[in-house]
Coordinates of C-alpha atoms in Angstrom, one line a residue:
Chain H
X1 CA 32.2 -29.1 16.5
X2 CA 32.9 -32.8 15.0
X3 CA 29.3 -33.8 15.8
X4 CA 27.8 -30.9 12.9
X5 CA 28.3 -32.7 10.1
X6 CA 26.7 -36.3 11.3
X7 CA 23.6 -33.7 12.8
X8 CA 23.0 -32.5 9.0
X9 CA 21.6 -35.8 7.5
X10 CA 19.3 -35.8 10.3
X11 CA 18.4 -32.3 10.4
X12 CA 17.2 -32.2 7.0
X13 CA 15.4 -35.1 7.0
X14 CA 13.5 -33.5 10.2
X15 CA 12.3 -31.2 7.5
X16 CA 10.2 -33.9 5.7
X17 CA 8.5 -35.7 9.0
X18 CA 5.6 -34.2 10.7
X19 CA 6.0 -32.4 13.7
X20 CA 5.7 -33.4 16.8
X21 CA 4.1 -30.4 18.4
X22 CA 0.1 -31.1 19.3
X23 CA -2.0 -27.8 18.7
X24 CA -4.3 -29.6 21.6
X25 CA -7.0 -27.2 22.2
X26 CA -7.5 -26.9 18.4
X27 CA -7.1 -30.6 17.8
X28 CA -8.3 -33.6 19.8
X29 CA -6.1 -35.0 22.5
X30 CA -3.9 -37.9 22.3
X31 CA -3.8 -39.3 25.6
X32 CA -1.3 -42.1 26.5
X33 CA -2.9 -45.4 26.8
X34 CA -2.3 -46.0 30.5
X35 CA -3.4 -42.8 31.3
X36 CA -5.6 -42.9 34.8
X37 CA -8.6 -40.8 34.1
X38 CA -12.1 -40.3 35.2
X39 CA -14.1 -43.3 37.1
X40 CA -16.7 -45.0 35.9
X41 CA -19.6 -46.3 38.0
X42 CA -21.5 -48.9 37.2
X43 CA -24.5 -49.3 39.8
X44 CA -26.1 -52.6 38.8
X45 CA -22.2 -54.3 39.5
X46 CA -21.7 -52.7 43.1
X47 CA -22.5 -54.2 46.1
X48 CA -22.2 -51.5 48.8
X49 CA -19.7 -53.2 50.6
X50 CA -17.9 -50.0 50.9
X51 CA -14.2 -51.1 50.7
X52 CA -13.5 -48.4 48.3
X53 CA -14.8 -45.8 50.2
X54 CA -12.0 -47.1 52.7
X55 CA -9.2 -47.6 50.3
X56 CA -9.6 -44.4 49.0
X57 CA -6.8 -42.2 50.3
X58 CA -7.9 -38.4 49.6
X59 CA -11.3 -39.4 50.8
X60 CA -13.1 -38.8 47.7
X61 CA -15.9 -41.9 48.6
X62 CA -18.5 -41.0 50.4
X63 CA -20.7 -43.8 51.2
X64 CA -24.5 -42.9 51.3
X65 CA -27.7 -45.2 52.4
X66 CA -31.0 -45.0 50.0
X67 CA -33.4 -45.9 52.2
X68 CA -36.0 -46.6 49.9
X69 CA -34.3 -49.8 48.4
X70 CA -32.4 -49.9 52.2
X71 CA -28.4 -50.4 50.3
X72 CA -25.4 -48.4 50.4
X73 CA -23.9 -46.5 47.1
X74 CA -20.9 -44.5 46.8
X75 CA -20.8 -40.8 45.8
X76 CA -17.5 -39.6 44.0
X77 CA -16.1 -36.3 44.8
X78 CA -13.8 -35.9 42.0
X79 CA -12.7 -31.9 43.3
X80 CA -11.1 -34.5 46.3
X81 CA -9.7 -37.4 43.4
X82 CA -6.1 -37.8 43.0
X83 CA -7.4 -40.6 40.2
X84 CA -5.0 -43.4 41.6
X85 CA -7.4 -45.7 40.9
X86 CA -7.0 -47.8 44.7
X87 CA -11.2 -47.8 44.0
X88 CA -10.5 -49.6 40.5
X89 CA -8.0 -52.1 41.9
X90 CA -9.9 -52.8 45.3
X91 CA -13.5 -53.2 43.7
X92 CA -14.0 -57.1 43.2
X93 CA -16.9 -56.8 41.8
X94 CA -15.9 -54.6 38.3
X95 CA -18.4 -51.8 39.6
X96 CA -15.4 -49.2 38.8
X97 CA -13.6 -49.1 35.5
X98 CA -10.8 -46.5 34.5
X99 CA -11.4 -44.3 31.8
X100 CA -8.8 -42.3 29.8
X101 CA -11.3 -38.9 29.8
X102 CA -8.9 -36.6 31.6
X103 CA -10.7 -33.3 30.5
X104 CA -12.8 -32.9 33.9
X105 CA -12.1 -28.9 34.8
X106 CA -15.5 -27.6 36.1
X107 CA -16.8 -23.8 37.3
X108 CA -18.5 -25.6 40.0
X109 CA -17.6 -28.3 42.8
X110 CA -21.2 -29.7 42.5
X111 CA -20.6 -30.5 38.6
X112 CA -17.5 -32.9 39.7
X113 CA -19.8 -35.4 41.7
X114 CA -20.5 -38.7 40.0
X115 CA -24.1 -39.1 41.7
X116 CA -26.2 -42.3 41.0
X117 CA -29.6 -40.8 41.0
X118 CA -32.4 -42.7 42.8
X119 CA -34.3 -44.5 40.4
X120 CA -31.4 -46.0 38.9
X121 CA -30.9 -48.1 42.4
X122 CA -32.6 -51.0 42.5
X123 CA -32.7 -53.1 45.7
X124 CA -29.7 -56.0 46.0
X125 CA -31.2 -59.9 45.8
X126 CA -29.4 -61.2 49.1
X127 CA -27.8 -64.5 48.7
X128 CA -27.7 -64.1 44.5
X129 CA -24.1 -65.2 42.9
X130 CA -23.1 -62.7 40.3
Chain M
X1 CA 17.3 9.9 -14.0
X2 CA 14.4 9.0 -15.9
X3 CA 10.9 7.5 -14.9
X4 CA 11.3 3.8 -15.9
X5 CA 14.6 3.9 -13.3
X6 CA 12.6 5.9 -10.8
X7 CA 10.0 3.1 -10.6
X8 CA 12.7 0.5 -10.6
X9 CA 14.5 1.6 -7.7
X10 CA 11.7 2.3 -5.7
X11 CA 8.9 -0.9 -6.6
X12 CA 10.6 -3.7 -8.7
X13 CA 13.3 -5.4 -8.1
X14 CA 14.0 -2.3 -5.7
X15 CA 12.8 -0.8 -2.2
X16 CA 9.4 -2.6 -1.9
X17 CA 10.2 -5.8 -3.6
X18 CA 13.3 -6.1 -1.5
X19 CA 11.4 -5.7 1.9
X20 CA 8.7 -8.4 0.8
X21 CA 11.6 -10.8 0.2
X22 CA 13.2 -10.0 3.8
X23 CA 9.7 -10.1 4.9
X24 CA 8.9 -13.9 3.5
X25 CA 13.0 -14.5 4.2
X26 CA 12.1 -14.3 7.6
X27 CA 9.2 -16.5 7.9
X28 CA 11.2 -19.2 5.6
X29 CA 13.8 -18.9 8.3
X30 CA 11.7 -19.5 11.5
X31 CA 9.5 -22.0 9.3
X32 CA 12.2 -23.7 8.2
X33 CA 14.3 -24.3 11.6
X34 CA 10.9 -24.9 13.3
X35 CA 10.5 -28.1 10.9
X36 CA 14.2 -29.2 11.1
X37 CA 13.7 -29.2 14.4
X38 CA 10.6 -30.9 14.6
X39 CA 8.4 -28.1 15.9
X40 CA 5.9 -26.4 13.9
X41 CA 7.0 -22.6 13.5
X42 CA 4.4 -19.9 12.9
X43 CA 0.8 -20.7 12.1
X44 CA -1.4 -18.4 12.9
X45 CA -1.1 -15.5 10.5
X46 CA -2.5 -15.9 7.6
X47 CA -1.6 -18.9 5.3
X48 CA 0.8 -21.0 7.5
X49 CA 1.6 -17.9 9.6
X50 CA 3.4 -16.5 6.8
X51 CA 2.4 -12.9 7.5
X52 CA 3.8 -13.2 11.0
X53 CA 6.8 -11.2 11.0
X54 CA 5.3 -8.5 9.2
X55 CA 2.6 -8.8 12.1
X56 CA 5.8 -8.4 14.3
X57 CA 7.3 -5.4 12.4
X58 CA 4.3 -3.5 12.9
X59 CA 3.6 -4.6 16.3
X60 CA 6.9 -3.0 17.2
X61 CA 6.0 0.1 15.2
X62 CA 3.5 0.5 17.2
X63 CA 5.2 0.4 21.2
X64 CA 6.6 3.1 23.2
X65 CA 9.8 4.0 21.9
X66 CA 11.5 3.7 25.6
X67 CA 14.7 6.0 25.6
X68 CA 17.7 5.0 27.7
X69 CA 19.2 8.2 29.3
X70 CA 22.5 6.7 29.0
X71 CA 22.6 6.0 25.6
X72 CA 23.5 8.3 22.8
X73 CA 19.9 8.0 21.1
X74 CA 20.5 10.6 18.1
X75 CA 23.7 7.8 17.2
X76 CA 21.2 5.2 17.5
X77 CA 18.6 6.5 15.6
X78 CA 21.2 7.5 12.3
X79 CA 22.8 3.8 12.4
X80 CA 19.6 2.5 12.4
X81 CA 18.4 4.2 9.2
X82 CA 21.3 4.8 7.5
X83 CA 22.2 0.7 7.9
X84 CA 18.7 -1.3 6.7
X85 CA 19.2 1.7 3.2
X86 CA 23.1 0.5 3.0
X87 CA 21.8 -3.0 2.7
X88 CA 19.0 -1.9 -0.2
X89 CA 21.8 0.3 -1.8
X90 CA 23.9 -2.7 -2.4
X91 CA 21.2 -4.6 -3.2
X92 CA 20.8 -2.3 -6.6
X93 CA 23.9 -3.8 -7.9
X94 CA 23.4 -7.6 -7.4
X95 CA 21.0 -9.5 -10.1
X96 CA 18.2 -9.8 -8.1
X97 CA 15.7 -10.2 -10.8
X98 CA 18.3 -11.5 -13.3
X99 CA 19.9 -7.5 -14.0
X100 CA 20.4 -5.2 -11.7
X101 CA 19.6 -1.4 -11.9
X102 CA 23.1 0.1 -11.7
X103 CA 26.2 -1.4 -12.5
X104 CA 29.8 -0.4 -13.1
X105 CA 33.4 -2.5 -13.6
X106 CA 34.6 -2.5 -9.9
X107 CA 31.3 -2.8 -8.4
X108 CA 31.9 -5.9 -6.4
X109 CA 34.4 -4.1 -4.3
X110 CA 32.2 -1.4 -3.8
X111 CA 29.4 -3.9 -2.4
X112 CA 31.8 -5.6 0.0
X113 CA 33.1 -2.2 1.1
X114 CA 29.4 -1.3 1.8
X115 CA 28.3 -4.7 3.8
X116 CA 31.8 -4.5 5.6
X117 CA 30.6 -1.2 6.7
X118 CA 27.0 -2.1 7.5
X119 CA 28.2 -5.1 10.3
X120 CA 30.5 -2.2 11.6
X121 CA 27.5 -0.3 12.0
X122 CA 25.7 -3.3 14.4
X123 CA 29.2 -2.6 16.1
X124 CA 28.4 1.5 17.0
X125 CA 24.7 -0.1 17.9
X126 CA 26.1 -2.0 21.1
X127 CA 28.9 1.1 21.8
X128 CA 26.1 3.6 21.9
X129 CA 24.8 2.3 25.1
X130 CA 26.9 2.5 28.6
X131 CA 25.8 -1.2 29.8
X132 CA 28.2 -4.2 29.9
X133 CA 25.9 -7.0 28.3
X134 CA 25.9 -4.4 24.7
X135 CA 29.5 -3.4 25.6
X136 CA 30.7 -7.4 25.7
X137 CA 27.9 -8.0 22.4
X138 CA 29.4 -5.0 20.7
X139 CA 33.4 -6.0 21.4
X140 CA 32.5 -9.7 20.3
X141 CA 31.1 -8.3 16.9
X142 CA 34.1 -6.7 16.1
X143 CA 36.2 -9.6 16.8
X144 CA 33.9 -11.5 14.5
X145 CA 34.1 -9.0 12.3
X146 CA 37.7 -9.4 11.4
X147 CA 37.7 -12.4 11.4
X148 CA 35.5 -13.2 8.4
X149 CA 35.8 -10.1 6.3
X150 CA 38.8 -11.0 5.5
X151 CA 38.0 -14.4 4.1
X152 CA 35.3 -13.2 2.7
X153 CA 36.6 -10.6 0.4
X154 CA 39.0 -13.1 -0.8
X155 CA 36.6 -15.7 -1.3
X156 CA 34.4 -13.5 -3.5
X157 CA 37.3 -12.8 -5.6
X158 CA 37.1 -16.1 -6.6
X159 CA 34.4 -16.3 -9.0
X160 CA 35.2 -12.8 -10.2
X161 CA 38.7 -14.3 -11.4
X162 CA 36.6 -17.1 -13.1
X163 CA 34.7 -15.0 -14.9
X164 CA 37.5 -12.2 -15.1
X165 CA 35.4 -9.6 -14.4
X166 CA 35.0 -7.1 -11.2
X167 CA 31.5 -6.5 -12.2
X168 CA 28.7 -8.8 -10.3
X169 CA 26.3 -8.6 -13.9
X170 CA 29.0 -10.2 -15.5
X171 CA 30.7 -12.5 -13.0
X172 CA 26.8 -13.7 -13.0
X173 CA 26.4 -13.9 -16.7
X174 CA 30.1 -15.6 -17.1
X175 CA 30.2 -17.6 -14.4
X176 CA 28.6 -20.8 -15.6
X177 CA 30.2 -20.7 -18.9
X178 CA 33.0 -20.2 -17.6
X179 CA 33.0 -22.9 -15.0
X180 CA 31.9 -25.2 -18.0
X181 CA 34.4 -24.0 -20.5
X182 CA 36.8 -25.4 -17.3
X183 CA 35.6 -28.2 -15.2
X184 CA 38.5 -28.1 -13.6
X185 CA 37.7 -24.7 -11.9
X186 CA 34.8 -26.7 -10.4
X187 CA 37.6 -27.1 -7.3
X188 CA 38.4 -23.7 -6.3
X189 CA 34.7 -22.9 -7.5
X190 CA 33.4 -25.5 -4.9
X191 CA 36.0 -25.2 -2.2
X192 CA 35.4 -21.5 -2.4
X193 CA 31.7 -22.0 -2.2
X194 CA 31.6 -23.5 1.0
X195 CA 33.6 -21.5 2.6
X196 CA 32.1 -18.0 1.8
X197 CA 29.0 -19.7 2.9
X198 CA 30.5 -19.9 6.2
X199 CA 31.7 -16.8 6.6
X200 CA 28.4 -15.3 5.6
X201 CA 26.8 -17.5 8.2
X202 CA 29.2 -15.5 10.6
X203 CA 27.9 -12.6 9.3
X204 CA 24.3 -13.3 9.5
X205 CA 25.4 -14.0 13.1
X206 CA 23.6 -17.4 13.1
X207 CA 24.8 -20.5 14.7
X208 CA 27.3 -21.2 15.7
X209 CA 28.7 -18.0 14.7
X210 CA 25.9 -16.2 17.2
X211 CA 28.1 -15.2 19.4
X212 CA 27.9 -11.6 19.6
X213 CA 23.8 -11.8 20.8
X214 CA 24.9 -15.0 22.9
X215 CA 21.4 -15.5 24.4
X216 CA 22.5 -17.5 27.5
X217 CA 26.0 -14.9 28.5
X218 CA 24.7 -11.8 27.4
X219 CA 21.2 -11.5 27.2
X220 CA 20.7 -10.4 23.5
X221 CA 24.0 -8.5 23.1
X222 CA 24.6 -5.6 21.4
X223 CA 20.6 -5.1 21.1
X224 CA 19.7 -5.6 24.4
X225 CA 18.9 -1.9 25.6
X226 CA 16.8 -1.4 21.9
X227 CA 13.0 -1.6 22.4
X228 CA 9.9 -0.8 20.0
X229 CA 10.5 1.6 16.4
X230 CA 14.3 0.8 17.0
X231 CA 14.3 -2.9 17.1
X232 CA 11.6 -2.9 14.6
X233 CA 14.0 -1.5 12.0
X234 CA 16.9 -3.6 13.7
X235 CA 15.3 -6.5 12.4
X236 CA 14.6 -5.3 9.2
X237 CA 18.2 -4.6 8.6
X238 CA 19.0 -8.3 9.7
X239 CA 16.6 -9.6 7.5
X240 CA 17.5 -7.5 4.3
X241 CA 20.9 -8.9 5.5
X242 CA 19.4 -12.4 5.0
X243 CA 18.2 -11.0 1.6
X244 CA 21.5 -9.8 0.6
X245 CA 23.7 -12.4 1.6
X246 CA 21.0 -14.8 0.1
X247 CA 21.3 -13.4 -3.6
X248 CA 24.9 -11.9 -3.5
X249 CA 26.1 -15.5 -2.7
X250 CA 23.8 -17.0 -5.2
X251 CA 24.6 -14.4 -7.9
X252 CA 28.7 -14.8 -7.2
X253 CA 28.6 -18.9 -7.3
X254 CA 25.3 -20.3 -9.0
X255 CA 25.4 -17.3 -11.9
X256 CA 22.2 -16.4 -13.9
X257 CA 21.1 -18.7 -16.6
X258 CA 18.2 -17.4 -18.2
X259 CA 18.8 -14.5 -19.9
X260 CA 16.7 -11.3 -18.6
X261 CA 16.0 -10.4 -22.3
X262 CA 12.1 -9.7 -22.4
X263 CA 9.4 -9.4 -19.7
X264 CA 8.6 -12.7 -19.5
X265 CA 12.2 -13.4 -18.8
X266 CA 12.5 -11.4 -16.4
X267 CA 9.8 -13.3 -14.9
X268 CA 11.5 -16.3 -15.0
X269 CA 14.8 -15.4 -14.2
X270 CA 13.5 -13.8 -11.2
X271 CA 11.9 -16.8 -9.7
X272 CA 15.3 -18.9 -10.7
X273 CA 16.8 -16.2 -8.6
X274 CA 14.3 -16.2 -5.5
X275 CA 14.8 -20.3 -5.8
X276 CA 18.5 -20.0 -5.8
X277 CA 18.4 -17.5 -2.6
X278 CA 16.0 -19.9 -1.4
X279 CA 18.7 -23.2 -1.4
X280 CA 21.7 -20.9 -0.5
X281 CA 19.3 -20.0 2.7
X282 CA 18.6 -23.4 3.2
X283 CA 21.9 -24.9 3.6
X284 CA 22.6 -21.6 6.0
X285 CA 20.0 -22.7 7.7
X286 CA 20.7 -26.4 8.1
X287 CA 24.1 -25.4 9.5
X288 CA 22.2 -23.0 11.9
X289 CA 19.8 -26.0 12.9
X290 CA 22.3 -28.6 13.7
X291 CA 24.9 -26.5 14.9
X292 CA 25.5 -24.7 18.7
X293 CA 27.7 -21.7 19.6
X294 CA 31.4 -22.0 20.0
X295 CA 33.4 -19.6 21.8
X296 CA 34.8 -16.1 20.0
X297 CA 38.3 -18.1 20.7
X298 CA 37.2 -21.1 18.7
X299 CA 35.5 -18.7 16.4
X300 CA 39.4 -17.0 16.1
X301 CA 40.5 -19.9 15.8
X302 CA 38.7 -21.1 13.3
X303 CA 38.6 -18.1 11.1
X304 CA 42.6 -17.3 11.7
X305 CA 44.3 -20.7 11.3
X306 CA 42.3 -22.2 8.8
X307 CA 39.7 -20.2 7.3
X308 CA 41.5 -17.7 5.9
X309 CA 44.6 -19.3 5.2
X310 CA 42.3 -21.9 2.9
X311 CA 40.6 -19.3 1.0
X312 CA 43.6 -17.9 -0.1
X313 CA 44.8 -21.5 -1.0
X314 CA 41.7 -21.6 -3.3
X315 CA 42.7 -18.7 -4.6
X316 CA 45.9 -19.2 -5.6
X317 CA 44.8 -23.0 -6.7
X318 CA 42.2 -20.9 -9.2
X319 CA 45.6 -18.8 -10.2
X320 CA 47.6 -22.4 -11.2
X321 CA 44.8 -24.3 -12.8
X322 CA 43.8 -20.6 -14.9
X323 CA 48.0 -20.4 -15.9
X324 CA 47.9 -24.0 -16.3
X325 CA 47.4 -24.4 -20.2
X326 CA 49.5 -21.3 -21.1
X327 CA 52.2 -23.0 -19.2
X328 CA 51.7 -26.7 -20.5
X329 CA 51.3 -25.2 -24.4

């Protein structure tokens, strides 16, 4: 009972703020900054060495060979991502960034693959320091 | 009875005006403890949700009115028209637009008498029914009951000592004057003020006087068995409650200052009354914000050893400081 009358100053005051409630499907999202969201791929950076595809533990990597330009990228299954981001912290060469896009639901399985398509590859310079 | 009187009682300030006001009473409520407690409150119905509970009223108009064999239903269905017209009835005697359609010396009694018997009425809601949680809702009520009546009878005796008047037009007319005439009545006036607000806030059954619909013990209390048409007009009696206790209070201890004398006055003593409902609401409503339940002991307790006892020290305080120049001359 004692702690009603040191609530009132507060309560009223409450009156005059803003609310903290987010309508979010009728306004846009405020995601916290450290939020882990969707990967980025960026195919010119990678490699195809393949360690994410190993450090990956839901198995979301799968490691393809293009034979045209005979190298190794990696297809994302998100439907399989637990977005830790092991791919982020393992990749030396900056080929996957985090984003904070977290709004990824899909009807279909085939929409939540991250695919490089085939033109985009272009065949790796051996022996070239990045 | 005449035309003019006819259309008063029935449109303005009467029937349909009052039901607008318990209407928008009711959205200022959930609005207003939404933002004191930092949530946002209804906005979907029209302008900032503010047709929401009438979009509630008639959603419940609509259901199936479910029956439950145990219950005496024909009981039920008599309190729960007779009770929402006691509230209007009494209504017709407080200035709710500055004058009030009927008045009499001695109506201020009568008005008590009448709300006393409308929260006895909640009471025969919750004994109707043969099921514990309304049983316990309906036993806690009148426990509640008697203990702030009492306190507030007195307390309302206050301002009509101030004003020396059992009439609630002129206690509301006086009252100011008379408080001004006397700034030393400003104690009792004060003292008094506060604590009728609490034992309205008991009556409203708000917290942390909620105990008779204790959410958490008993489910909703006394209304737990009432579904659809029933609890439609349930809440329309608690919210022409809100609407009474709202201007009776703000009638009793704030007074009317501008003078109902033309219609343009009438106009603007209306909206000085709708504002003064409006602040005695909000401090109601403060208290109900910060505030949780206590138990009906503490409640007892509360009312019993100090509640009571105090507002019949104010009263008697009003009695010394009104003897007090007679005695000193």
């Amino acid at each position: 009972m004692k702690i009603i009358p040191k609530l009132v100053p507060t309560v009223v005051k409450t009156v005059f703020k803003k609310p903290v409630t987010e309508q979010y499907p009728y306004e846009p999202p405020k995601p916290s900054p450290n939020i882990r969201g969707k990967i980025v791929y960026d195919v010119d950076k990678c490699v195809g060495c393949g360690l994410c595809a190993i450090y990956c533990p839901s198995g979301a990597i799968e490691m393809i060979m293009i034979k045209e330009v005979k190298r190794r990228i990696p297809i994302f299954h998100l439907d399989r991502c637990m977005f830790c981001h092991q791919c982020v912290e393992v990749c030396r060469f900056g080929a996957i960034t985090g984003s904070r896009e977290f709004e990824i639901a899909a009807y279909n399985k085939n929409e939540l693959k991250i695919i490089t398509p085939k033109e985009r590859v272009k065949p790796l310079k051996v022996g070239e320091k990045k | 009875m005449d035309l003019f009187k006819l259309v008063e009682v029935v449109v303005f300030p009467g029937l349909m005006y009052l039901v607008v006001l318990a209407i928008f009473f009711e959205w200022y409520k959930r609005k207003l403890v939404a933002r004191m407690q930092s949530r946002l409150g209804p906005t979907y119905t029209g302008f900032r949700g503010i047709l929401q509970p009438l979009a509630d009223f008639l959603k419940l108009l609509f259901k199936e009115d479910i029956e439950v064999t145990t219950g005496d239903q024909k009981m039920l269905t008599l309190v729960l028209l007779v009770a929402p017209t006691l509230f209007i009835f009494s209504l017709f005697f407080v200035p709710v637009t500055g004058y009030t359609i009927f008045s009499f010396e001695g109506d201020l009694l009568l008005v008590l008498f009448i709300s006393s018997i409308a929260s006895l009425l909640l009471y025969l809601v919750g004994w109707t029914f043969r099921s514990s949680f309304t049983k316990a809702g309906a036993a806690r009520l009148l426990l509640q009951i008697v203990g702030f009546d009492i306190a507030a009878i007195a307390l309302a005796l206050v301002p009509a000592f101030e004003a020396e008047s059992l009439c609630i037009a002129t206690i509301s007319e006086k009252i100011s004057s008379a408080v001004i005439s006397n700034p030393l009545l400003l104690i009792p006036h004060g003292f008094a003020f506060i604590l009728f607000l609490l034992a309205q806030q008991a009556d409203l059954e708000e917290d942390p006087f909620d105990i008779p619909h204790a959410e958490t013990e008993l489910v909703a209390g006394y209304i737990t068995e009432i579904s659809g048409r029933k609890l439609a007009f349930l809440d329309l009696f608690k919210d022409l409650q809100m609407v009474y206790v709202s201007f009776f209070t703000a009638s009793l201890f704030f007074g009317v200052i501008v003078k109902p004398l033309s219609a343009v006055l009438v106009i603007a003593s209306s909206v000085e009354m709708f504002l003064k409902a409006l602040l005695v609401l909000f401090i109601l409503f403060t208290i109900e914000a910060a505030s949780t339940r206590i138990r009906i002991y503490n409640l007892l307790d509360a009312f019993w050893k100090y509640i009571i006892p105090l507002s019949f020290f104010s009263l008697s305080l009003l009695f010394i400081i009104k003897a007090l120049p007679g005695v000193l001359l």
